CSV table of C-alpha atoms and ligand atoms in Angstrom, one decimal:
chain,number,residue,atom,x,y,z
A,1,UNK,CA,0.0,0.0,0.0
A,2,UNK,CA,1.6,3.4,-1.1
A,3,UNK,CA,1.4,6.2,1.5
A,4,UNK,CA,-1.5,8.9,1.1
A,5,UNK,CA,-1.0,12.4,1.8
A,6,UNK,CA,-3.7,15.0,2.5
A,7,UNK,CA,-3.8,18.8,2.7
A,8,UNK,CA,-5.9,20.5,5.2
A,9,UNK,CA,-6.7,24.0,5.9
A,10,UNK,CA,-6.9,25.9,8.9
A,11,UNK,CA,-10.3,28.1,9.9
A,12,UNK,CA,-11.2,31.2,11.2
A,13,UNK,CA,-14.7,32.0,12.6
A,14,UNK,CA,-16.6,35.1,10.9
A,15,UNK,CA,-19.1,34.8,13.5
A,16,UNK,CA,-18.9,33.0,16.6
A,17,UNK,CA,-21.9,33.2,18.9
A,18,UNK,CA,-21.9,31.1,22.0
A,19,UNK,CA,-24.9,30.0,24.0
A,20,UNK,CA,-25.0,29.0,27.9
A,21,UNK,CA,-23.0,26.0,29.1
A,22,UNK,CA,-24.8,22.5,28.3
A,23,UNK,CA,-25.1,19.7,30.6
A,24,UNK,CA,-22.3,17.8,28.7
A,25,UNK,CA,-19.6,20.5,29.3
A,26,UNK,CA,-20.2,22.0,25.6
A,27,UNK,CA,-22.0,25.2,24.4
A,28,UNK,CA,-24.6,25.7,21.9
A,29,UNK,CA,-22.8,27.7,19.1
A,30,UNK,CA,-24.0,29.5,15.9
A,31,UNK,CA,-20.8,30.0,14.1
A,32,UNK,CA,-19.7,30.8,10.4
A,33,UNK,CA,-16.8,28.8,9.8
A,34,UNK,CA,-14.3,30.0,7.0
A,35,UNK,CA,-11.5,27.7,5.8
A,36,UNK,CA,-8.2,29.7,4.9
A,37,UNK,CA,-5.1,28.9,2.8
A,38,UNK,CA,-2.8,27.8,5.7
A,39,UNK,CA,-2.4,24.0,5.4
A,40,UNK,CA,-1.2,21.2,7.5
A,41,UNK,CA,-0.2,18.2,5.5
A,42,UNK,CA,-0.9,14.5,6.8
A,43,UNK,CA,0.7,11.5,5.3
A,44,UNK,CA,-0.4,8.0,6.4
A,45,UNK,CA,1.3,4.7,5.9
A,46,UNK,CA,0.9,1.0,6.9
A,47,UNK,CA,2.3,0.2,10.3
A,48,UNK,CA,2.2,-2.5,13.1
A,49,UNK,CA,0.6,-0.1,15.6
A,50,UNK,CA,-0.7,3.5,15.3
A,51,UNK,CA,1.8,6.1,16.0
A,52,UNK,CA,2.3,10.0,15.1
A,53,UNK,CA,5.5,12.1,14.2
A,54,UNK,CA,5.0,15.6,13.9
A,55,UNK,CA,7.5,18.1,12.3
A,56,UNK,CA,7.1,22.1,11.5
A,57,UNK,CA,5.2,24.7,13.2
A,58,UNK,CA,5.0,24.2,17.0
A,59,UNK,CA,5.8,20.5,16.5
A,60,UNK,CA,7.2,20.3,20.1
A,61,UNK,CA,3.8,21.1,21.8
A,62,UNK,CA,1.8,18.5,19.9
A,63,UNK,CA,0.9,15.5,22.0
A,64,UNK,CA,1.8,12.2,21.0
A,65,UNK,CA,-0.1,8.8,21.5
A,66,UNK,CA,-4.0,8.9,22.1
A,67,UNK,CA,-4.0,12.4,23.2
A,68,UNK,CA,-3.2,13.5,19.8
A,69,UNK,CA,-6.6,14.0,17.7
A,70,UNK,CA,-5.1,12.4,14.5
A,71,UNK,CA,-4.4,9.2,16.6
A,72,UNK,CA,-7.8,9.1,17.9
A,73,UNK,CA,-9.3,10.0,14.2
A,74,UNK,CA,-7.3,6.8,12.9
A,75,UNK,CA,-8.6,4.6,15.7
A,76,UNK,CA,-12.3,5.8,15.4
A,77,UNK,CA,-12.2,5.2,11.8
A,78,UNK,CA,-10.7,1.8,12.1
A,79,UNK,CA,-13.4,0.9,14.5
A,80,UNK,CA,-16.4,1.9,12.2
A,81,UNK,CA,-14.8,0.7,9.0
A,82,UNK,CA,-13.9,-2.8,10.3
A,83,UNK,CA,-16.1,-3.7,13.2
A,84,UNK,CA,-15.6,-7.3,13.0
A,85,UNK,CA,-12.0,-7.7,11.5
A,86,UNK,CA,-8.7,-7.1,13.1
A,87,UNK,CA,-8.1,-3.3,13.0
A,88,UNK,CA,-5.4,-1.7,10.6
A,89,UNK,CA,-2.9,0.5,12.1
A,90,UNK,CA,-1.1,3.4,10.5
A,91,UNK,CA,1.9,5.6,11.0
A,92,UNK,CA,0.8,9.1,10.9
A,93,UNK,CA,3.2,12.1,9.7
A,94,UNK,CA,2.1,15.6,10.5
A,95,UNK,CA,3.6,18.7,8.9
A,96,UNK,CA,2.5,21.4,10.8
A,97,UNK,CA,2.1,25.1,9.4
A,98,UNK,CA,-0.9,25.8,11.5
A,99,UNK,CA,0.1,26.8,15.0
A,100,UNK,CA,-1.0,24.8,17.8
A,101,UNK,CA,-3.7,26.0,20.3
A,102,UNK,CA,-4.2,29.1,18.3
A,103,UNK,CA,-7.6,29.2,17.5
A,104,UNK,CA,-7.2,28.0,14.2
A,105,UNK,CA,-8.4,24.4,14.5
A,106,UNK,CA,-5.1,23.0,13.8
A,107,UNK,CA,-5.5,19.8,15.9
A,108,UNK,CA,-9.0,19.3,14.4
A,109,UNK,CA,-7.7,19.8,10.8
A,110,UNK,CA,-4.9,17.0,11.5
A,111,UNK,CA,-7.7,14.9,12.6
A,112,UNK,CA,-10.0,15.5,9.5
A,113,UNK,CA,-6.8,14.8,7.3
A,114,UNK,CA,-6.1,11.5,9.0
A,115,UNK,CA,-9.9,10.4,8.3
A,116,UNK,CA,-9.5,11.2,4.6
A,117,UNK,CA,-6.1,9.7,4.4
A,118,UNK,CA,-7.0,6.3,6.2
A,119,UNK,CA,-10.3,6.0,4.3
A,120,UNK,CA,-8.1,6.2,1.2
A,121,UNK,CA,-5.2,3.9,2.2
A,122,UNK,CA,-7.7,1.2,3.6
A,123,UNK,CA,-10.1,1.5,0.8
A,124,UNK,CA,-12.7,1.7,3.7
A,125,UNK,CA,-15.2,3.4,1.3
A,126,UNK,CA,-16.9,5.7,4.0
A,127,UNK,CA,-18.9,8.3,2.3
A,128,UNK,CA,-18.6,12.0,3.2
A,129,UNK,CA,-21.5,12.1,5.4
A,130,UNK,CA,-20.3,8.9,7.2
A,131,UNK,CA,-16.8,10.5,7.7
A,132,UNK,CA,-18.4,13.5,8.8
A,133,UNK,CA,-20.0,11.4,11.4
A,134,UNK,CA,-16.9,10.0,12.6
A,135,UNK,CA,-15.4,13.3,12.7
A,136,UNK,CA,-18.0,14.8,15.0
A,137,UNK,CA,-17.0,12.2,17.5
A,138,UNK,CA,-13.5,13.0,17.4
A,139,UNK,CA,-14.0,16.8,17.9
A,140,UNK,CA,-16.5,19.7,17.4
A,141,UNK,CA,-14.4,21.4,14.7
A,142,UNK,CA,-13.4,18.3,12.9
A,143,UNK,CA,-16.5,18.1,10.4
A,144,UNK,CA,-15.6,21.4,9.2
A,145,UNK,CA,-12.0,20.8,8.4
A,146,UNK,CA,-13.4,18.0,6.1
A,147,UNK,CA,-15.9,20.2,4.5
A,148,UNK,CA,-13.9,23.3,4.1
A,149,UNK,CA,-15.3,26.6,2.2
A,150,UNK,CA,-17.6,28.6,4.3
A,151,UNK,CA,-20.4,27.0,6.4
A,152,UNK,CA,-22.7,27.9,9.3
A,153,UNK,CA,-22.1,25.5,12.4
A,154,UNK,CA,-24.7,24.7,14.8
A,155,UNK,CA,-25.0,22.5,17.8
A,156,UNK,CA,-21.4,22.3,19.2
A,157,UNK,CA,-20.1,23.3,15.7
A,158,UNK,CA,-20.5,19.8,14.3
A,159,UNK,CA,-23.8,20.4,12.4
A,160,UNK,CA,-22.9,22.1,9.2
A,161,UNK,CA,-24.5,24.0,6.3
A,162,UNK,CA,-22.5,25.1,3.6
A,163,UNK,CA,-22.8,29.3,3.1
A,164,UNK,CA,-23.1,31.1,0.0
A,165,UNK,CA,-20.1,33.6,-0.5
A,166,UNK,CA,-18.9,35.7,-3.6
A,167,UNK,CA,-15.3,36.2,-4.1
A,168,UNK,CA,-11.9,35.6,-2.4
A,169,UNK,CA,-11.3,37.3,1.0
A,170,UNK,CA,-7.7,38.2,2.0
A,171,UNK,CA,-6.7,37.9,5.6
A,172,UNK,CA,-3.4,38.6,7.5
A,173,UNK,CA,-3.1,36.3,10.5
A,174,UNK,CA,-1.1,37.5,13.4
A,175,UNK,CA,0.3,34.8,15.5
A,176,UNK,CA,0.6,35.3,19.3
A,177,UNK,CA,3.8,34.2,21.3
A,178,UNK,CA,1.5,31.9,23.7
A,179,UNK,CA,-1.1,29.4,23.3
A,180,UNK,CA,-4.8,29.4,24.8
A,181,UNK,CA,-6.5,26.4,25.8
A,182,UNK,CA,-10.1,26.0,24.3
A,183,UNK,CA,-11.7,24.6,27.5
A,184,UNK,CA,-10.3,27.7,29.5
A,185,UNK,CA,-11.3,30.2,27.1
A,186,UNK,CA,-14.8,28.9,27.2
A,187,UNK,CA,-14.8,28.6,31.0
A,188,UNK,CA,-13.6,32.2,31.1
A,189,UNK,CA,-16.5,33.4,28.9
A,190,UNK,CA,-18.9,31.7,31.4
A,191,UNK,CA,-17.3,33.6,34.1
A,192,UNK,CA,-17.2,36.8,32.6
A,193,UNK,CA,-20.7,36.6,31.4
A,194,UNK,CA,-21.9,35.7,35.0
A,195,UNK,CA,-19.9,38.5,36.6
A,196,UNK,CA,-21.3,40.9,34.1
A,197,UNK,CA,-25.0,39.9,34.0
A,198,UNK,CA,-25.3,39.5,38.0
A,199,UNK,CA,-28.6,41.6,38.6
A,200,UNK,CA,-30.2,42.1,41.7
A,201,UNK,CA,-33.9,40.7,41.6
A,202,UNK,CA,-36.4,41.5,44.6
A,203,UNK,CA,-37.0,38.6,46.8
A,204,UNK,CA,-40.4,36.7,46.9
A,205,UNK,CA,-42.6,37.6,49.8
A,206,UNK,CA,-43.9,41.1,49.1
A,207,UNK,CA,-43.5,44.5,50.6
A,208,UNK,CA,-42.8,43.3,54.2
A,209,UNK,CA,-39.5,41.6,53.0
A,210,UNK,CA,-38.3,44.9,51.1
A,211,UNK,CA,-34.5,45.0,51.1
A,212,UNK,CA,-34.2,41.4,50.9
A,213,UNK,CA,-32.8,40.6,47.6
A,214,UNK,CA,-31.0,37.8,45.8
A,215,UNK,CA,-28.2,38.2,43.0
A,216,UNK,CA,-28.8,36.1,40.1
A,217,UNK,CA,-27.1,35.7,36.8
A,218,UNK,CA,-29.5,36.8,34.0
A,219,UNK,CA,-30.0,33.8,31.3
A,220,UNK,CA,-27.5,33.9,28.4
A,221,UNK,CA,-29.6,34.5,25.0
A,222,UNK,CA,-29.7,31.8,22.7
A,223,UNK,CA,-27.4,32.5,19.8
A,224,UNK,CA,-28.8,33.7,16.5
A,225,UNK,CA,-27.2,33.6,12.9
A,226,UNK,CA,-26.5,37.2,11.6
A,227,UNK,CA,-28.3,37.6,8.5
A,228,UNK,CA,-26.6,40.9,7.7
A,229,UNK,CA,-23.2,38.8,7.8
A,230,UNK,CA,-24.7,36.5,5.3
A,231,UNK,CA,-25.9,39.1,3.1
A,232,UNK,CA,-22.3,40.8,3.2
A,233,UNK,CA,-20.7,37.5,2.3
A,234,UNK,CA,-23.0,36.9,-0.6
A,235,UNK,CA,-22.0,40.5,-1.9
A,236,UNK,CA,-18.4,39.6,-2.0
A,237,UNK,CA,-17.5,43.2,-0.7
A,238,UNK,CA,-14.9,43.0,2.2
A,239,UNK,CA,-15.7,46.5,3.4
A,240,UNK,CA,-19.2,45.2,4.1
A,241,UNK,CA,-18.1,41.9,5.7
A,242,UNK,CA,-15.3,43.6,8.0
A,243,UNK,CA,-17.5,45.4,10.6
A,244,UNK,CA,-19.8,42.4,11.1
A,245,UNK,CA,-17.2,40.0,12.1
A,246,UNK,CA,-18.0,38.8,15.6
A,247,UNK,CA,-16.7,36.6,18.1
A,248,UNK,CA,-18.2,36.0,21.8
A,249,UNK,CA,-14.9,34.5,23.0
A,250,UNK,CA,-13.2,37.5,22.2
A,251,UNK,CA,-13.6,39.2,25.6
A,252,UNK,CA,-12.3,36.0,27.3
A,253,UNK,CA,-9.4,35.7,25.2
A,254,UNK,CA,-8.3,39.2,25.6
A,255,UNK,CA,-8.8,39.0,29.4
A,256,UNK,CA,-6.6,35.8,29.5
A,257,UNK,CA,-4.1,37.5,27.0
A,258,UNK,CA,-4.4,41.4,27.5
A,259,UNK,CA,-1.7,42.1,24.8
A,260,UNK,CA,-4.3,41.0,22.2
A,261,UNK,CA,-6.0,44.3,22.9
A,262,UNK,CA,-2.9,45.9,21.4
A,263,UNK,CA,-2.7,43.7,18.5
A,264,UNK,CA,-6.3,44.3,17.3
A,265,UNK,CA,-6.0,47.8,17.9
A,266,UNK,CA,-2.7,48.1,15.6
A,267,UNK,CA,-4.6,46.1,12.8
A,268,UNK,CA,-7.4,48.5,13.0
A,269,UNK,CA,-5.1,51.5,13.0
A,270,UNK,CA,-3.2,50.2,10.1
A,271,UNK,CA,-6.4,49.6,7.7
A,272,UNK,CA,-7.8,46.4,8.5
A,273,UNK,CA,-11.5,46.4,7.4
A,274,UNK,CA,-12.1,43.9,10.2
A,275,UNK,CA,-10.1,42.7,13.3
A,276,UNK,CA,-11.0,39.8,15.4
A,277,UNK,CA,-9.5,37.0,17.6
A,278,UNK,CA,-9.8,33.8,15.6
A,279,UNK,CA,-12.1,31.3,17.4
A,280,UNK,CA,-10.8,30.6,21.3
A,281,UNK,CA,-7.5,32.7,20.2
A,282,UNK,CA,-4.8,33.8,20.5
A,283,UNK,CA,-4.5,34.4,16.8
A,284,UNK,CA,-5.8,37.5,15.5
A,285,UNK,CA,-7.4,37.9,12.0
A,286,UNK,CA,-7.5,40.9,10.0
A,287,UNK,CA,-9.4,41.4,6.9
A,288,UNK,CA,-7.9,43.4,4.1
A,289,UNK,CA,-9.6,44.9,0.9
A,290,UNK,CA,-7.3,43.2,-1.5
A,291,UNK,CA,-4.0,41.3,-1.8
A,292,UNK,CA,-2.0,44.5,-2.2
A,293,UNK,CA,-3.5,45.9,1.1
A,294,UNK,CA,-3.0,42.5,2.9
A,295,UNK,CA,0.9,42.6,2.1
A,296,UNK,CA,0.9,46.2,3.4
A,297,UNK,CA,-0.9,45.2,6.7
A,298,UNK,CA,1.4,42.2,7.0
A,299,UNK,CA,4.4,44.4,6.7
A,300,UNK,CA,3.0,47.0,9.1
A,301,UNK,CA,1.8,44.5,11.8
A,302,UNK,CA,5.3,42.9,11.9
A,303,UNK,CA,7.0,46.4,12.1
A,304,UNK,CA,4.7,47.3,15.0
A,305,UNK,CA,6.1,44.4,17.0
A,306,UNK,CA,2.4,43.4,18.3
A,307,UNK,CA,2.8,39.7,17.4
A,308,UNK,CA,5.3,36.9,16.9
A,309,UNK,CA,4.8,36.5,13.4
A,310,UNK,CA,2.2,37.1,10.4
A,311,UNK,CA,1.1,35.2,7.4
A,312,UNK,CA,-1.2,36.2,4.6
A,313,UNK,CA,-4.0,33.9,3.5
A,314,UNK,CA,-7.1,33.7,1.5
A,315,UNK,CA,-10.4,32.5,2.0
A,316,UNK,CA,-12.7,30.3,1.4
A,317,UNK,CA,-10.1,27.3,1.0
A,318,UNK,CA,-11.1,23.8,0.1
A,319,UNK,CA,-11.5,21.1,2.8
A,320,UNK,CA,-9.2,18.2,3.4
A,321,UNK,CA,-8.1,16.5,0.1
A,322,UNK,CA,-5.7,13.9,-1.0
A,323,UNK,CA,-2.7,15.5,-2.7
A,324,UNK,CA,0.7,14.6,-3.9
A,325,UNK,CA,3.4,15.3,-1.0
A,326,UNK,CA,5.5,18.2,-1.0
A,327,UNK,CA,9.1,16.9,-1.3
A,328,UNK,CA,11.7,17.8,1.8
B,1,LIG,O1,-15.0,19.3,20.7
B,1,LIG,P1,-13.7,19.7,21.1
B,1,LIG,O2,-13.0,18.6,22.0
B,1,LIG,O3,-12.6,20.2,20.2
B,1,LIG,O4,-13.9,20.9,22.2
B,1,LIG,C1,-12.8,21.1,23.0
B,1,LIG,C2,-13.4,21.8,24.3
B,1,LIG,O5,-14.0,23.2,23.9
B,1,LIG,C3,-14.6,21.1,25.0
B,1,LIG,O6,-14.1,20.2,26.0
B,1,LIG,C4,-15.2,22.4,25.8
B,1,LIG,O7,-14.7,22.7,26.9
B,1,LIG,C5,-15.0,23.5,24.7
B,1,LIG,N1,-16.1,23.6,23.8
B,1,LIG,C6,-17.3,24.2,24.1
B,1,LIG,N2,-18.3,24.2,23.4
B,1,LIG,C7,-18.4,23.9,22.1
B,1,LIG,C8,-17.0,23.5,21.7
B,1,LIG,C9,-15.9,23.4,22.5
B,1,LIG,O8,-17.5,24.3,25.6
B,1,LIG,N3,-19.3,23.9,21.3
């Protein structure tokens, strides 16, 4: 069996609206995923036991063994595809360009790529919807990395509807020196909301109990899709899209990493049409008017010293797909 290589994109969220915490530790979301042209490359080859080797951007901080989402994806696929036979194993090689724990769903991307690669290597024959089902069990963002493009995510992000967009959007991604843990950012979002919405409600019992009051958090609104954003995306006008970008996790990410405030402000001052923390952060995504403005913005942001590094990317990008391996 010849090795199979799959290329898979990072994502940013153009809208990320977070509902109240659910009983299972997740939050219901309405999000607009947008795949961008920053790709990891995953190569799988047959092996006696499943293992992973990571090279490239942030390789040292990627977990090995079952803690790695790509390993979990390979095991999940083998279990579904070969329920009664002995399970095939693979060696997974990941060439990373998507930074780790950066709000760009890099780990989810690697898991999605592994699903596509193993499906091909093992000739397992799972359809796209079947692969998406396995992907959803591996992680909330994994189904979108399979699909790519621009899509509305519901549930915990795993229920997808492709979105209509026009044209190509030019982005500058500003990487941060540190990482952020997604569960910590969601937990911080809950804490900030509880603190902000604590209001005083009159205690039951009528006038005789005047002055007795209980502080209770106001309920968090159910998230709703921004129809203005959907219209803007269909228009293909980045100047219309920029001001409509939104991320409920941004206050939490900024609270955990206050230096992001400077990064976002610098991008806005330097002419970005929209400036936003990507997903749970700490990467910041800046929307530019065109390729030339994105180049300018990337240079300015680098010069401003407000981030570890920048890349220019475009979106929407295609989802996980088999490719010829890039030598070297
Ligand atoms: O699904 P995934 O394992 O990628 O999620 C990582 C963590 O992010 C979850 O354990 C949860 O803490 C948080 N999360 C959430 N609500 C979502 C998605 C993720 O609270 N919709």
